[in-house]
Every structure is written in C-alpha cells, then in structure tokens.
GROMACS .gro file of C-alpha atoms in nm:
model
  247
    1MET     CA    1  14.897  14.359  12.350
    2GLN     CA    2  15.213  14.466  12.172
    3THR     CA    3  15.555  14.303  12.216
    4VAL     CA    4  15.882  14.484  12.152
    5THR     CA    5  16.190  14.278  12.068
    6THR     CA    6  16.501  14.289  11.853
    7GLY     CA    7  16.558  14.042  11.573
    8LEU     CA    8  16.736  13.953  11.250
    9VAL     CA    9  16.542  13.901  10.928
   10LEU     CA   10  16.633  13.554  10.797
   11ARG     CA   11  16.392  13.533  10.506
   12GLU     CA   12  16.140  13.752  10.324
   13VAL     CA   13  15.857  13.642  10.098
   14LYS     CA   14  15.663  13.892   9.888
   15VAL     CA   15  15.286  13.874   9.921
   16GLY     CA   16  15.070  14.073   9.681
   17GLU     CA   17  15.192  14.414   9.566
   18ALA     CA   18  15.353  14.553   9.878
   19ASP     CA   19  15.336  14.305  10.167
   20ARG     CA   20  15.601  14.069  10.298
   21ILE     CA   21  15.605  13.770  10.529
   22LEU     CA   22  15.925  13.778  10.730
   23THR     CA   23  16.103  13.502  10.918
   24ILE     CA   24  16.284  13.662  11.211
   25LEU     CA   25  16.527  13.526  11.469
   26THR     CA   26  16.462  13.698  11.802
   27PRO     CA   27  16.646  13.656  12.134
   28ASP     CA   28  16.335  13.589  12.341
   29LEU     CA   29  16.074  13.436  12.109
   30GLY     CA   30  16.303  13.223  11.894
   31VAL     CA   31  16.225  13.207  11.521
   32ILE     CA   32  15.895  13.371  11.436
   33SER     CA   33  15.689  13.454  11.127
   34ALA     CA   34  15.560  13.809  11.095
   35SER     CA   35  15.343  13.987  10.842
   36ALA     CA   36  15.487  14.323  10.733
   37ARG     CA   37  15.197  14.489  10.555
   38GLY     CA   38  15.292  14.756  10.304
   39SER     CA   39  15.664  14.717  10.383
   40LEU     CA   40  15.768  14.712  10.016
   41ARG     CA   41  15.649  15.069   9.965
   42LEU     CA   42  15.938  15.316   9.991
   43LYS     CA   43  15.743  15.558  10.209
   44ASN     CA   44  15.609  15.290  10.442
   45LYS     CA   45  15.737  15.314  10.802
   46LEU     CA   46  15.841  14.947  10.792
   47PHE     CA   47  16.045  14.966  10.472
   48SER     CA   48  16.392  15.039  10.612
   49GLY     CA   49  16.379  14.786  10.896
   50CYS     CA   50  16.246  14.477  10.718
   51GLY     CA   51  16.511  14.393  10.460
   52LEU     CA   52  16.690  14.062  10.445
   53PHE     CA   53  16.964  14.039  10.713
   54CYS     CA   54  16.850  14.363  10.873
   55TYR     CA   55  16.881  14.364  11.251
   56SER     CA   56  16.600  14.578  11.388
   57GLU     CA   57  16.388  14.656  11.688
   58PHE     CA   58  16.039  14.527  11.611
   59THR     CA   59  15.705  14.614  11.761
   60LEU     CA   60  15.473  14.317  11.714
   61THR     CA   61  15.108  14.237  11.763
   62PRO     CA   62  15.013  13.868  11.800
   63GLY     CA   63  14.769  13.706  11.559
   64ARG     CA   64  14.619  13.358  11.545
   65SER     CA   65  14.901  13.196  11.348
   66THR     CA   66  15.151  13.477  11.290
   67TRP     CA   67  15.272  13.806  11.429
   68PHE     CA   68  15.196  14.143  11.271
   69LEU     CA   69  15.465  14.408  11.247
   70GLU     CA   70  15.364  14.753  11.364
   71GLU     CA   71  15.707  14.918  11.372
   72ALA     CA   72  16.060  14.827  11.262
   73ALA     CA   73  16.355  15.043  11.361
   74PRO     CA   74  16.683  14.927  11.197
   75GLN     CA   75  16.979  14.879  11.432
   76LYS     CA   76  17.236  14.720  11.201
   77LYS     CA   77  17.262  14.645  10.830
   78PHE     CA   78  17.537  14.428  10.685
   79TYR     CA   79  17.604  14.615  10.364
   80GLY     CA   80  17.919  14.419  10.287
   81LEU     CA   81  17.728  14.094  10.239
   82SER     CA   82  17.621  14.195   9.890
   83SER     CA   83  17.976  14.274   9.782
   84SER     CA   84  18.035  13.913   9.677
   85ILE     CA   85  17.813  13.627   9.567
   86GLU     CA   86  18.015  13.394   9.790
   87GLY     CA   87  17.951  13.602  10.102
   88MET     CA   88  17.580  13.643  10.034
   89SER     CA   89  17.544  13.274   9.951
   90LEU     CA   90  17.710  13.178  10.280
   91ALA     CA   91  17.480  13.415  10.470
   92MET     CA   92  17.176  13.255  10.301
   93TYR     CA   93  17.300  12.910  10.405
   94LEU     CA   94  17.349  13.014  10.768
   95ALA     CA   95  16.999  13.160  10.773
   96GLU     CA   96  16.845  12.845  10.625
   97LEU     CA   97  17.028  12.633  10.880
   98VAL     CA   98  16.871  12.839  11.160
   99THR     CA   99  16.521  12.801  11.016
  100THR     CA  100  16.576  12.428  10.960
  101ILE     CA  101  16.699  12.366  11.317
  102PRO     CA  102  16.523  12.652  11.497
  103PRO     CA  103  16.653  12.727  11.847
  104ALA     CA  104  16.434  12.705  12.154
  105PRO     CA  105  16.368  13.045  12.313
  106ALA     CA  106  16.621  12.969  12.587
  107GLU     CA  107  16.895  12.923  12.326
  108ALA     CA  108  16.785  13.189  12.080
  109GLY     CA  109  16.974  13.480  12.237
  110ALA     CA  110  17.310  13.306  12.213
  111GLN     CA  111  17.243  13.185  11.861
  112LEU     CA  112  17.133  13.530  11.748
  113ARG     CA  113  17.460  13.676  11.880
  114LEU     CA  114  17.652  13.402  11.699
  115LEU     CA  115  17.478  13.470  11.369
  116LEU     CA  116  17.523  13.847  11.400
  117ASN     CA  117  17.893  13.793  11.473
  118CYS     CA  118  17.935  13.567  11.170
  119LEU     CA  119  17.748  13.808  10.940
  120TYR     CA  120  17.973  14.089  11.060
  121VAL     CA  121  18.286  13.884  10.986
  122ILE     CA  122  18.154  13.795  10.638
  123SER     CA  123  18.050  14.154  10.568
  124GLU     CA  124  18.387  14.296  10.671
  125GLY     CA  125  18.591  14.022  10.503
  126LYS     CA  126  18.786  13.961  10.823
  127LYS     CA  127  18.823  13.582  10.794
  128PRO     CA  128  18.810  13.317  10.520
  129LEU     CA  129  18.454  13.215  10.441
  130SER     CA  130  18.535  12.849  10.499
  131GLN     CA  131  18.636  12.935  10.857
  132VAL     CA  132  18.317  13.135  10.919
  133LYS     CA  133  18.108  12.846  10.786
  134ALA     CA  134  18.275  12.587  11.009
  135VAL     CA  135  18.256  12.814  11.315
  136PHE     CA  136  17.885  12.871  11.270
  137GLU     CA  137  17.797  12.507  11.198
  138LEU     CA  138  17.979  12.370  11.501
  139ARG     CA  139  17.899  12.645  11.750
  140PHE     CA  140  17.534  12.664  11.643
  141LEU     CA  141  17.487  12.292  11.697
  142ALA     CA  142  17.680  12.293  12.025
  143GLN     CA  143  17.462  12.574  12.159
  144GLY     CA  144  17.150  12.392  12.042
  145GLY     CA  145  17.224  12.080  12.244
  146TYR     CA  146  17.418  11.884  11.982
  147MET     CA  147  17.764  11.917  12.130
  148PRO     CA  148  17.993  11.640  12.002
  149ASP     CA  149  18.178  11.434  12.265
  150LEU     CA  150  18.524  11.584  12.222
  151VAL     CA  151  18.695  11.469  12.542
  152CYS     CA  152  18.874  11.161  12.413
  153CYS     CA  153  18.846  10.841  12.210
  154LYS     CA  154  18.529  10.672  12.328
  155ALA     CA  155  18.693  10.329  12.296
  156CYS     CA  156  19.036  10.368  12.460
  157GLY     CA  157  19.036  10.713  12.620
  158ARG     CA  158  19.319  10.859  12.412
  159TYR     CA  159  19.306  11.242  12.400
  160ASP     CA  160  19.550  11.342  12.125
  161GLY     CA  161  19.877  11.248  11.956
  162MET     CA  162  19.733  11.109  11.632
  163ASP     CA  163  19.455  11.151  11.377
  164PHE     CA  164  19.097  11.092  11.490
  165TYR     CA  165  18.759  10.996  11.348
  166LEU     CA  166  18.449  11.197  11.442
  167ASP     CA  167  18.125  11.007  11.399
  168VAL     CA  168  17.892  11.272  11.255
  169GLN     CA  169  17.588  11.074  11.366
  170ASP     CA  170  17.656  11.022  11.735
  171GLY     CA  171  17.927  11.287  11.783
  172GLY     CA  172  18.178  11.042  11.932
  173LEU     CA  173  18.554  11.036  11.873
  174LEU     CA  174  18.773  10.740  11.784
  175CYS     CA  175  19.151  10.752  11.764
  176ARG     CA  176  19.318  10.621  11.448
  177GLU     CA  177  19.378  10.274  11.592
  178CYS     CA  178  19.025  10.231  11.731
  179ALA     CA  179  18.875  10.374  11.413
  180ALA     CA  180  19.064  10.114  11.209
  181LYS     CA  181  18.932   9.837  11.433
  182ALA     CA  182  18.580   9.970  11.378
  183GLY     CA  183  18.628   9.986  11.001
  184ARG     CA  184  18.634  10.367  10.993
  185SER     CA  185  18.876  10.606  10.826
  186VAL     CA  186  19.007  10.905  11.018
  187ASN     CA  187  18.862  11.243  10.915
  188LEU     CA  188  19.044  11.481  11.152
  189ASP     CA  189  19.413  11.554  11.194
  190GLY     CA  190  19.554  11.710  11.509
  191GLY     CA  191  19.500  12.067  11.394
  192ALA     CA  192  19.140  12.010  11.287
  193LEU     CA  193  19.057  11.834  11.614
  194SER     CA  194  19.209  12.117  11.821
  195ALA     CA  195  19.010  12.373  11.621
  196LEU     CA  196  18.690  12.173  11.664
  197ARG     CA  197  18.738  12.166  12.041
  198TYR     CA  198  18.823  12.536  12.041
  199ILE     CA  199  18.512  12.638  11.844
  200CYS     CA  200  18.277  12.437  12.063
  201LEU     CA  201  18.427  12.535  12.399
  202THR     CA  202  18.583  12.882  12.382
  203GLU     CA  203  18.411  13.204  12.491
  204ASP     CA  204  18.220  13.404  12.231
  205LYS     CA  205  18.468  13.689  12.188
  206LYS     CA  206  18.750  13.447  12.100
  207LEU     CA  207  18.565  13.239  11.840
  208PHE     CA  208  18.771  13.358  11.546
  209GLN     CA  209  19.105  13.382  11.724
  210TYR     CA  210  19.253  13.071  11.570
  211SER     CA  211  19.416  12.977  11.241
  212LEU     CA  212  19.465  12.649  11.061
  213ALA     CA  213  19.685  12.511  10.788
  214PRO     CA  214  19.490  12.467  10.460
  215ALA     CA  215  19.490  12.086  10.486
  216SER     CA  216  19.350  12.093  10.841
  217MET     CA  217  19.094  12.357  10.743
  218ALA     CA  218  18.972  12.136  10.459
  219LEU     CA  219  18.920  11.846  10.700
  220LEU     CA  220  18.741  12.063  10.954
  221SER     CA  221  18.515  12.214  10.688
  222LYS     CA  222  18.409  11.875  10.556
  223VAL     CA  223  18.338  11.728  10.900
  224SER     CA  224  18.151  12.035  11.028
  225GLU     CA  225  17.925  12.035  10.723
  226GLN     CA  226  17.856  11.662  10.750
  227TYR     CA  227  17.774  11.705  11.119
  228ALA     CA  228  17.536  11.993  11.044
  229MET     CA  229  17.360  11.809  10.760
  230ASN     CA  230  17.314  11.501  10.977
  231HIS     CA  231  17.117  11.711  11.224
  232ALA     CA  232  16.933  11.908  10.956
  233GLU     CA  233  16.803  11.572  10.829
  234LYS     CA  234  16.736  11.708  10.480
  235PRO     CA  235  16.930  11.873  10.198
  236LEU     CA  236  16.939  12.252  10.201
  237ARG     CA  237  16.903  12.437   9.871
  238SER     CA  238  17.123  12.720   9.991
  239LEU     CA  239  17.407  12.476  10.061
  240GLU     CA  240  17.374  12.319   9.718
  241PHE     CA  241  17.409  12.664   9.562
  242LEU     CA  242  17.694  12.758   9.797
  243HIS     CA  243  17.890  12.462   9.667
  244THR     CA  244  17.868  12.603   9.314
  245VAL     CA  245  18.028  12.933   9.412
  246MET     CA  246  18.248  12.828   9.706
  247PRO     CA  247  18.381  12.476   9.646
   0.00000   0.00000   0.00000
C-alpha cells in the first residue's frame, strides 16, 4: 500500500550508477530512509524532486527495512543555499543535527516547519547566519522535549537584573551570585538570556523578530551550540567544517 507525504531531503547517498538512498524528514513519519531508484538519471521521473534540501511530495511504498520512492513532486527548492559556502555549510549542520536527534512523529511536523523556515532565511539572506544557527538549535531542542528551565535561578529564584549561568547539561539557570557559590562562571548576559527565552517560547511566525548586540549574540551562539552538542552526545562533522568557514 502506498503512502503519500511531504518531506525535506536531509541527505543523499549515491548507490551504483543511478540510484540514491535519501534521508527525508516528513511531518507524519519522522525521519525516514528511502530508496530512489534511477533518480540520478536526468529523464527519470524522480530526478527533480530528490535533490538535497528539496521539499517535495513523495509517494512511498514500504519495504522490509526502508521505503521505496515511486514519485517525487518538488514543492520548494532553496536555490540561495548554494550562493555561499557558509550558508550551505550551516544548512548541512542543521540537517545533521536533525538526523542525530531525530524527532518522534508527534514532533516531526513542527520541526519540519522550523527547518524549512530556517532554510528560507538562510537562502534569502534575511538574517545573520549566527542568529539562524542559534534559533534552530534552541527551538529544535525545545520542541523535542529538551526545553531548558528558563523561569528563574534554580537556587534563589531571581528572574533577571544580572548575568546568568545556563547549565548546558541539565538546562538550569543560576544567577551570577549563585553561580559563583557553585564555582561556575556566568555565560549569559541580560540580552542573551532574554533572546534565549524568546526563541524557546515565542510563536513560530515571530522567531526571527529580535535583534541582539554583537557581544550578546556571541554569548547566545556559544551557549546554544554547547547545549545542542550536549544532547547530540557526539561530535558532528558538519559542525567541525562549519567552524572553519563561519568562526
């Protein structure tokens, strides 16, 4: 029995002369693997809808360990991603993060929308890449059940008014004074903390409607990456490369 769904191609691996194995993020099945036989041939019906970062409507047939693609109708292609090595490298990192911490089917729809939104912003050059990266890392983890505890200092209850420390392992906050007592150094200033709360809690359409001073953005970027890597539990090659082109 065939299944029709939309999805975004996160990874493609060439097999033989003309076949590909695709990793696809779908809104209802989560992350799946699908065999696209003959899709590297220009005249093949699958060719236009199976490229990397192509958002398509897929017709799938289930197999024992993988899906088989029968049709692929492209819905959206992010042509601007290839205009810079920095943008494409960031897109590759976001995709690897999704495959490393794959969403459950119940969360996949929201995370697909988030990734499509971020790829659009990268492709159109609408926001700094460091902002897109931090937005995706924090929102992706929050949607996946790894929301940090952003209400207040877990030791004294302080909400704001000074620098804070975010524990990237347990997601808890400590104010500057409580962090010092615990032998920790603050890693968020007021602006970075406000942005972190905003990214995790605001509605989807407002995700990029904030701005930060460069110093606060640098703090947010470092903390968001550390938080993501703690949950990834392994180094990501795409991130290592991203650091060489986007320090």
